[in-house]
Amino acid sequence: SQQGEEDPQALSIQEGENATMNCSYKTSINNLQWYRQNSGRGLVHLILIRSNEREKHSGRLRVTLDTSKKSSSLLITASRAADTASYFCATRRGNNRLAFGKGNQVVVIP
Amino acid sequence: GAVVSQHPSRVICKSGTSVKIECRSLDFQATTMFWYRQFPKQSLMLMATSNEGSKATYEQGVEKDKFLINHASLTLSTLTVTSAHPEDSSFYICSATGRENEKLFFGSGTQLSVL
């Protein structure tokens, strides 16, 4: 089964607005990570939240984790055109492998 | 943050040829490297995991004779697509993790087009 399924998958917002995307997973985790991918490029690590944490901030990013619901959300505040990208959540599986979700494509309109 | 260099960024080849993609960790020792394949607008599909000095572990459904992985040093892993066919056309991405072993650092990807 695929871990990390984001919803919604496409989001188009105006610059300055907040963007929220969600991720759900199926099994127990040690941590959940969010990555960003610009078109045709590799992924960049954004933030990691551990299973014993409920919320974490990094700059304009805010991540929440609800282990009882097996879900996480990523909030980007005061979005910028440069935030246009795909965002993936990932959970760690056995042998240190990360399973990636389907991804959210975010378009920030200037 | 740590830097992973992946080359080439784009390659176009004829059907039947082999293509080698390199993945290097530039400023850290990569104890584990991962190779992913990504189709347009889709997620990353893990192909294999390689640890330095040992054989790669392939995911189910990935042909190890088709996708040869070598991880000869702590800073270099290579993926060779042997006898490439048009259906192998895809975006291939490597990633590496160091001793900290939590975050992944990604290469910039290789777009393979097989004619």
PDB file of C-alpha atoms in Angstrom:
ATOM      1  CA  SER A   1       0.000   0.000   0.000  1.00  0.00           C
ATOM      2  CA  GLN A   2       1.184   3.495  -0.733  1.00  0.00           C
ATOM      3  CA  GLN A   3       2.005   5.640   2.179  1.00  0.00           C
ATOM      4  CA  GLY A   4       1.557   9.361   2.065  1.00  0.00           C
ATOM      5  CA  GLU A   5      -1.403  10.404   0.013  1.00  0.00           C
ATOM      6  CA  GLU A   6      -1.819  14.117  -0.309  1.00  0.00           C
ATOM      7  CA  ASP A   7      -5.149  15.807  -0.801  1.00  0.00           C
ATOM      8  CA  PRO A   8      -5.876  17.991  -2.727  1.00  0.00           C
ATOM      9  CA  GLN A   9      -3.497  17.324  -5.557  1.00  0.00           C
ATOM     10  CA  ALA A  10      -3.633  20.679  -7.314  1.00  0.00           C
ATOM     11  CA  LEU A  11      -3.920  24.089  -5.775  1.00  0.00           C
ATOM     12  CA  SER A  12      -3.918  27.481  -7.435  1.00  0.00           C
ATOM     13  CA  ILE A  13      -3.758  30.569  -5.245  1.00  0.00           C
ATOM     14  CA  GLN A  14      -2.986  34.247  -5.428  1.00  0.00           C
ATOM     15  CA  GLU A  15       0.301  35.553  -4.160  1.00  0.00           C
ATOM     16  CA  GLY A  16       0.018  36.471  -0.508  1.00  0.00           C
ATOM     17  CA  GLU A  17      -2.579  33.831   0.287  1.00  0.00           C
ATOM     18  CA  ASN A  18      -1.894  30.779   2.410  1.00  0.00           C
ATOM     19  CA  ALA A  19      -1.617  27.319   0.882  1.00  0.00           C
ATOM     20  CA  THR A  20      -2.586  24.228   2.826  1.00  0.00           C
ATOM     21  CA  MET A  21      -2.087  20.656   1.733  1.00  0.00           C
ATOM     22  CA  ASN A  22      -2.686  17.395   3.526  1.00  0.00           C
ATOM     23  CA  CYS A  23      -1.126  13.995   3.693  1.00  0.00           C
ATOM     24  CA  SER A  24      -2.359  10.725   5.117  1.00  0.00           C
ATOM     25  CA  TYR A  25      -0.493   7.529   5.762  1.00  0.00           C
ATOM     26  CA  LYS A  26      -1.341   4.021   6.763  1.00  0.00           C
ATOM     27  CA  THR A  27       1.246   2.582   9.119  1.00  0.00           C
ATOM     28  CA  SER A  28       3.155   3.676  12.193  1.00  0.00           C
ATOM     29  CA  ILE A  29       5.925   6.157  11.563  1.00  0.00           C
ATOM     30  CA  ASN A  30       9.015   7.515  13.267  1.00  0.00           C
ATOM     31  CA  ASN A  31       8.839  10.750  11.376  1.00  0.00           C
ATOM     32  CA  LEU A  32       7.166  12.412   8.439  1.00  0.00           C
ATOM     33  CA  GLN A  33       8.950  14.662   6.029  1.00  0.00           C
ATOM     34  CA  TRP A  34       7.876  17.210   3.448  1.00  0.00           C
ATOM     35  CA  TYR A  35       9.794  17.821   0.260  1.00  0.00           C
ATOM     36  CA  ARG A  36       9.461  20.304  -2.539  1.00  0.00           C
ATOM     37  CA  GLN A  37      10.143  19.700  -6.226  1.00  0.00           C
ATOM     38  CA  ASN A  38      10.438  22.339  -8.878  1.00  0.00           C
ATOM     39  CA  SER A  39       9.519  21.179 -12.361  1.00  0.00           C
ATOM     40  CA  GLY A  40      12.155  18.898 -13.849  1.00  0.00           C
ATOM     41  CA  ARG A  41      14.376  19.025 -10.797  1.00  0.00           C
ATOM     42  CA  GLY A  42      15.245  16.931  -7.788  1.00  0.00           C
ATOM     43  CA  LEU A  43      13.541  17.226  -4.433  1.00  0.00           C
ATOM     44  CA  VAL A  44      14.509  19.558  -1.655  1.00  0.00           C
ATOM     45  CA  HIS A  45      13.927  18.674   1.988  1.00  0.00           C
ATOM     46  CA  LEU A  46      11.690  21.210   3.697  1.00  0.00           C
ATOM     47  CA  ILE A  47      10.864  19.995   7.155  1.00  0.00           C
ATOM     48  CA  LEU A  48      10.796  16.880   9.311  1.00  0.00           C
ATOM     49  CA  ILE A  49       8.345  16.271  12.120  1.00  0.00           C
ATOM     50  CA  ARG A  50       8.787  13.412  14.541  1.00  0.00           C
ATOM     51  CA  SER A  51       6.008  11.156  15.705  1.00  0.00           C
ATOM     52  CA  ASN A  52       6.074  12.697  19.187  1.00  0.00           C
ATOM     53  CA  GLU A  53       5.674  16.213  17.826  1.00  0.00           C
ATOM     54  CA  ARG A  54       2.369  17.821  16.939  1.00  0.00           C
ATOM     55  CA  GLU A  55       3.458  20.982  15.220  1.00  0.00           C
ATOM     56  CA  LYS A  56       6.613  22.430  13.793  1.00  0.00           C
ATOM     57  CA  HIS A  57       7.539  25.727  12.164  1.00  0.00           C
ATOM     58  CA  SER A  58      10.239  26.682   9.739  1.00  0.00           C
ATOM     59  CA  GLY A  59      10.072  30.172   8.313  1.00  0.00           C
ATOM     60  CA  ARG A  60       6.793  30.450   6.420  1.00  0.00           C
ATOM     61  CA  LEU A  61       6.152  26.726   6.741  1.00  0.00           C
ATOM     62  CA  ARG A  62       4.000  25.162   9.390  1.00  0.00           C
ATOM     63  CA  VAL A  63       3.591  21.406   9.648  1.00  0.00           C
ATOM     64  CA  THR A  64       1.182  19.548  11.857  1.00  0.00           C
ATOM     65  CA  LEU A  65       1.044  15.875  12.619  1.00  0.00           C
ATOM     66  CA  ASP A  66      -1.883  13.914  14.005  1.00  0.00           C
ATOM     67  CA  THR A  67      -0.754  10.376  14.644  1.00  0.00           C
ATOM     68  CA  SER A  68      -4.208   9.315  15.813  1.00  0.00           C
ATOM     69  CA  LYS A  69      -5.607  10.199  12.402  1.00  0.00           C
ATOM     70  CA  LYS A  70      -2.396   9.298  10.592  1.00  0.00           C
ATOM     71  CA  SER A  71      -2.353  12.612   8.824  1.00  0.00           C
ATOM     72  CA  SER A  72      -0.183  15.664   8.385  1.00  0.00           C
ATOM     73  CA  SER A  73      -0.682  19.092   6.903  1.00  0.00           C
ATOM     74  CA  LEU A  74       1.708  21.588   5.400  1.00  0.00           C
ATOM     75  CA  LEU A  75       0.821  25.261   5.490  1.00  0.00           C
ATOM     76  CA  ILE A  76       2.712  27.849   3.489  1.00  0.00           C
ATOM     77  CA  THR A  77       1.883  31.323   4.706  1.00  0.00           C
ATOM     78  CA  ALA A  78       2.040  34.494   2.630  1.00  0.00           C
ATOM     79  CA  SER A  79       2.760  32.550  -0.535  1.00  0.00           C
ATOM     80  CA  ARG A  80       5.072  33.860  -3.213  1.00  0.00           C
ATOM     81  CA  ALA A  81       5.297  33.105  -6.910  1.00  0.00           C
ATOM     82  CA  ALA A  82       8.555  31.287  -6.157  1.00  0.00           C
ATOM     83  CA  ASP A  83       6.618  28.799  -4.025  1.00  0.00           C
ATOM     84  CA  THR A  84       5.135  27.344  -7.208  1.00  0.00           C
ATOM     85  CA  ALA A  85       6.212  23.705  -7.110  1.00  0.00           C
ATOM     86  CA  SER A  86       5.069  20.207  -6.253  1.00  0.00           C
ATOM     87  CA  TYR A  87       5.084  19.244  -2.594  1.00  0.00           C
ATOM     88  CA  PHE A  88       5.442  15.676  -1.395  1.00  0.00           C
ATOM     89  CA  CYS A  89       5.155  14.137   2.004  1.00  0.00           C
ATOM     90  CA  ALA A  90       7.223  11.078   2.791  1.00  0.00           C
ATOM     91  CA  THR A  91       7.225   8.495   5.521  1.00  0.00           C
ATOM     92  CA  ARG A  92      10.052   6.218   6.482  1.00  0.00           C
ATOM     93  CA  ARG A  93       9.711   2.509   5.852  1.00  0.00           C
ATOM     94  CA  GLY A  94      11.978  -0.387   6.642  1.00  0.00           C
ATOM     95  CA  ASN A  95      15.613  -0.279   5.589  1.00  0.00           C
ATOM     96  CA  ASN A  96      15.526   3.529   5.781  1.00  0.00           C
ATOM     97  CA  ARG A  97      13.490   3.816   2.620  1.00  0.00           C
ATOM     98  CA  LEU A  98      11.161   6.757   2.216  1.00  0.00           C
ATOM     99  CA  ALA A  99       7.759   6.272   0.636  1.00  0.00           C
ATOM    100  CA  PHE A 100       6.504   9.338  -1.154  1.00  0.00           C
ATOM    101  CA  GLY A 101       2.933  10.423  -1.605  1.00  0.00           C
ATOM    102  CA  LYS A 102       1.364  11.483  -4.864  1.00  0.00           C
ATOM    103  CA  GLY A 103       2.262  15.113  -4.469  1.00  0.00           C
ATOM    104  CA  ASN A 104       0.460  18.428  -4.471  1.00  0.00           C
ATOM    105  CA  GLN A 105       1.035  20.800  -7.326  1.00  0.00           C
ATOM    106  CA  VAL A 106       0.854  24.370  -6.071  1.00  0.00           C
ATOM    107  CA  VAL A 107       0.650  27.311  -8.434  1.00  0.00           C
ATOM    108  CA  VAL A 108       1.015  30.776  -6.944  1.00  0.00           C
ATOM    109  CA  ILE A 109      -0.279  33.458  -9.260  1.00  0.00           C
ATOM    110  CA  PRO A 110       1.597  36.762  -9.037  1.00  0.00           C
TER     111      PRO A 110
ATOM    112  CA  GLY B   1      22.900  21.647   3.286  1.00  0.00           C
ATOM    113  CA  ALA B   2      24.503  18.624   1.739  1.00  0.00           C
ATOM    114  CA  VAL B   3      24.978  18.570  -2.013  1.00  0.00           C
ATOM    115  CA  VAL B   4      24.291  15.690  -4.341  1.00  0.00           C
ATOM    116  CA  SER B   5      25.393  16.025  -7.931  1.00  0.00           C
ATOM    117  CA  GLN B   6      23.723  13.982 -10.649  1.00  0.00           C
ATOM    118  CA  HIS B   7      24.902  13.737 -14.248  1.00  0.00           C
ATOM    119  CA  PRO B   8      23.906  13.923 -16.980  1.00  0.00           C
ATOM    120  CA  SER B   9      20.829  16.075 -16.571  1.00  0.00           C
ATOM    121  CA  ARG B  10      19.448  15.000 -19.898  1.00  0.00           C
ATOM    122  CA  VAL B  11      20.280  12.216 -22.286  1.00  0.00           C
ATOM    123  CA  ILE B  12      18.791  11.128 -25.577  1.00  0.00           C
ATOM    124  CA  CYS B  13      19.819   7.757 -26.914  1.00  0.00           C
ATOM    125  CA  LYS B  14      18.884   5.178 -29.488  1.00  0.00           C
ATOM    126  CA  SER B  15      17.012   2.054 -28.563  1.00  0.00           C
ATOM    127  CA  GLY B  16      19.371  -0.754 -27.583  1.00  0.00           C
ATOM    128  CA  THR B  17      22.132   1.393 -26.173  1.00  0.00           C
ATOM    129  CA  SER B  18      23.138   1.586 -22.521  1.00  0.00           C
ATOM    130  CA  VAL B  19      23.120   4.743 -20.493  1.00  0.00           C
ATOM    131  CA  LYS B  20      25.025   5.428 -17.291  1.00  0.00           C
ATOM    132  CA  ILE B  21      23.865   7.977 -14.752  1.00  0.00           C
ATOM    133  CA  GLU B  22      26.168   9.141 -11.977  1.00  0.00           C
ATOM    134  CA  CYS B  23      25.237  10.346  -8.534  1.00  0.00           C
ATOM    135  CA  ARG B  24      27.859  11.917  -6.300  1.00  0.00           C
ATOM    136  CA  SER B  25      27.694  13.251  -2.780  1.00  0.00           C
ATOM    137  CA  LEU B  26      30.000  16.253  -2.807  1.00  0.00           C
ATOM    138  CA  ASP B  27      30.448  17.188   0.820  1.00  0.00           C
ATOM    139  CA  PHE B  28      29.400  14.184   2.850  1.00  0.00           C
ATOM    140  CA  GLN B  29      29.757  10.440   2.907  1.00  0.00           C
ATOM    141  CA  ALA B  30      26.652   8.791   1.572  1.00  0.00           C
ATOM    142  CA  THR B  31      26.173   5.563   3.438  1.00  0.00           C
ATOM    143  CA  THR B  32      23.021   4.830   1.490  1.00  0.00           C
ATOM    144  CA  MET B  33      21.898   5.946  -1.934  1.00  0.00           C
ATOM    145  CA  PHE B  34      18.490   5.529  -3.487  1.00  0.00           C
ATOM    146  CA  TRP B  35      17.393   5.544  -7.095  1.00  0.00           C
ATOM    147  CA  TYR B  36      13.929   6.687  -8.060  1.00  0.00           C
ATOM    148  CA  ARG B  37      11.972   6.854 -11.257  1.00  0.00           C
ATOM    149  CA  GLN B  38       9.331   9.487 -11.859  1.00  0.00           C
ATOM    150  CA  PHE B  39       6.747   9.793 -14.603  1.00  0.00           C
ATOM    151  CA  PRO B  40       5.240  13.172 -15.494  1.00  0.00           C
ATOM    152  CA  LYS B  41       3.022  14.597 -12.774  1.00  0.00           C
ATOM    153  CA  GLN B  42       3.437  11.478 -10.665  1.00  0.00           C
ATOM    154  CA  SER B  43       5.210  10.582  -7.495  1.00  0.00           C
ATOM    155  CA  LEU B  44       8.625   9.048  -7.100  1.00  0.00           C
ATOM    156  CA  MET B  45       8.856   5.300  -7.416  1.00  0.00           C
ATOM    157  CA  LEU B  46      11.726   3.751  -5.519  1.00  0.00           C
ATOM    158  CA  MET B  47      13.725   1.454  -7.745  1.00  0.00           C
ATOM    159  CA  ALA B  48      16.560   0.331  -5.530  1.00  0.00           C
ATOM    160  CA  THR B  49      18.583   1.021  -2.423  1.00  0.00           C
ATOM    161  CA  SER B  50      22.337   0.747  -2.454  1.00  0.00           C
ATOM    162  CA  ASN B  51      24.803   0.674   0.386  1.00  0.00           C
ATOM    163  CA  GLU B  52      28.476   1.275  -0.210  1.00  0.00           C
ATOM    164  CA  GLY B  53      30.339  -1.903  -0.966  1.00  0.00           C
ATOM    165  CA  SER B  54      27.325  -4.182  -1.115  1.00  0.00           C
ATOM    166  CA  LYS B  55      24.808  -5.259  -3.687  1.00  0.00           C
ATOM    167  CA  ALA B  56      21.806  -3.080  -4.301  1.00  0.00           C
ATOM    168  CA  THR B  57      18.404  -4.066  -2.990  1.00  0.00           C
ATOM    169  CA  TYR B  58      15.822  -3.797  -5.725  1.00  0.00           C
ATOM    170  CA  GLU B  59      12.152  -3.103  -5.246  1.00  0.00           C
ATOM    171  CA  GLN B  60       9.647  -5.619  -6.452  1.00  0.00           C
ATOM    172  CA  GLY B  61       9.127  -5.437 -10.180  1.00  0.00           C
ATOM    173  CA  VAL B  62      12.424  -3.699 -10.943  1.00  0.00           C
ATOM    174  CA  GLU B  63      14.717  -5.797 -13.124  1.00  0.00           C
ATOM    175  CA  LYS B  64      18.187  -5.829 -11.632  1.00  0.00           C
ATOM    176  CA  ASP B  65      19.767  -6.919 -14.912  1.00  0.00           C
ATOM    177  CA  LYS B  66      18.102  -4.042 -16.668  1.00  0.00           C
ATOM    178  CA  PHE B  67      18.985  -1.393 -14.124  1.00  0.00           C
ATOM    179  CA  LEU B  68      22.519  -2.013 -12.907  1.00  0.00           C
ATOM    180  CA  ILE B  69      23.492  -0.175  -9.769  1.00  0.00           C
ATOM    181  CA  ASN B  70      27.016   0.195  -8.479  1.00  0.00           C
ATOM    182  CA  HIS B  71      27.930   1.910  -5.218  1.00  0.00           C
ATOM    183  CA  ALA B  72      31.672   1.523  -5.208  1.00  0.00           C
ATOM    184  CA  SER B  73      32.516   4.336  -2.816  1.00  0.00           C
ATOM    185  CA  LEU B  74      30.910   6.451  -0.145  1.00  0.00           C
ATOM    186  CA  THR B  75      30.534   9.319  -2.585  1.00  0.00           C
ATOM    187  CA  LEU B  76      29.515   7.693  -5.854  1.00  0.00           C
ATOM    188  CA  SER B  77      26.692   5.524  -7.080  1.00  0.00           C
ATOM    189  CA  THR B  78      25.890   4.788 -10.705  1.00  0.00           C
ATOM    190  CA  LEU B  79      22.759   3.553 -12.424  1.00  0.00           C
ATOM    191  CA  THR B  80      23.173   1.944 -15.829  1.00  0.00           C
ATOM    192  CA  VAL B  81      20.100   1.407 -17.942  1.00  0.00           C
ATOM    193  CA  THR B  82      21.104  -1.490 -20.173  1.00  0.00           C
ATOM    194  CA  SER B  83      19.727  -1.994 -23.658  1.00  0.00           C
ATOM    195  CA  ALA B  84      17.398   0.932 -23.242  1.00  0.00           C
ATOM    196  CA  HIS B  85      13.999   0.900 -24.881  1.00  0.00           C
ATOM    197  CA  PRO B  86      11.436   3.677 -25.352  1.00  0.00           C
ATOM    198  CA  GLU B  87       9.469   2.481 -22.327  1.00  0.00           C
ATOM    199  CA  ASP B  88      12.537   3.225 -20.190  1.00  0.00           C
ATOM    200  CA  SER B  89      12.151   6.895 -21.001  1.00  0.00           C
ATOM    201  CA  SER B  90      11.584   8.643 -17.711  1.00  0.00           C
ATOM    202  CA  PHE B  91      13.001  11.025 -15.138  1.00  0.00           C
ATOM    203  CA  TYR B  92      15.503   9.270 -12.892  1.00  0.00           C
ATOM    204  CA  ILE B  93      16.486  10.799  -9.562  1.00  0.00           C
ATOM    205  CA  CYS B  94      19.086   9.720  -7.065  1.00  0.00           C
ATOM    206  CA  SER B  95      19.202  10.594  -3.420  1.00  0.00           C
ATOM    207  CA  ALA B  96      21.633  10.008  -0.627  1.00  0.00           C
ATOM    208  CA  THR B  97      21.642   9.921   3.099  1.00  0.00           C
ATOM    209  CA  GLY B  98      24.561  10.227   5.434  1.00  0.00           C
ATOM    210  CA  ARG B  99      25.190   8.828   8.875  1.00  0.00           C
ATOM    211  CA  GLU B 100      22.454  11.067  10.285  1.00  0.00           C
ATOM    212  CA  ASN B 101      20.208   8.904   8.163  1.00  0.00           C
ATOM    213  CA  GLU B 102      17.013  10.897   8.394  1.00  0.00           C
ATOM    214  CA  LYS B 103      16.876  13.445   5.606  1.00  0.00           C
ATOM    215  CA  LEU B 104      17.415  12.636   1.980  1.00  0.00           C
ATOM    216  CA  PHE B 105      19.457  14.856  -0.272  1.00  0.00           C
ATOM    217  CA  PHE B 106      18.512  14.656  -3.911  1.00  0.00           C
ATOM    218  CA  GLY B 107      20.329  15.003  -7.158  1.00  0.00           C
ATOM    219  CA  SER B 108      18.805  17.240  -9.811  1.00  0.00           C
ATOM    220  CA  GLY B 109      17.557  14.313 -11.862  1.00  0.00           C
ATOM    221  CA  THR B 110      18.220  12.889 -15.301  1.00  0.00           C
ATOM    222  CA  GLN B 111      15.669  13.024 -18.086  1.00  0.00           C
ATOM    223  CA  LEU B 112      16.187   9.951 -20.251  1.00  0.00           C
ATOM    224  CA  SER B 113      14.613   9.835 -23.686  1.00  0.00           C
ATOM    225  CA  VAL B 114      15.025   6.646 -25.691  1.00  0.00           C
ATOM    226  CA  LEU B 115      14.219   6.939 -29.379  1.00  0.00           C
TER     227      LEU B 115
END
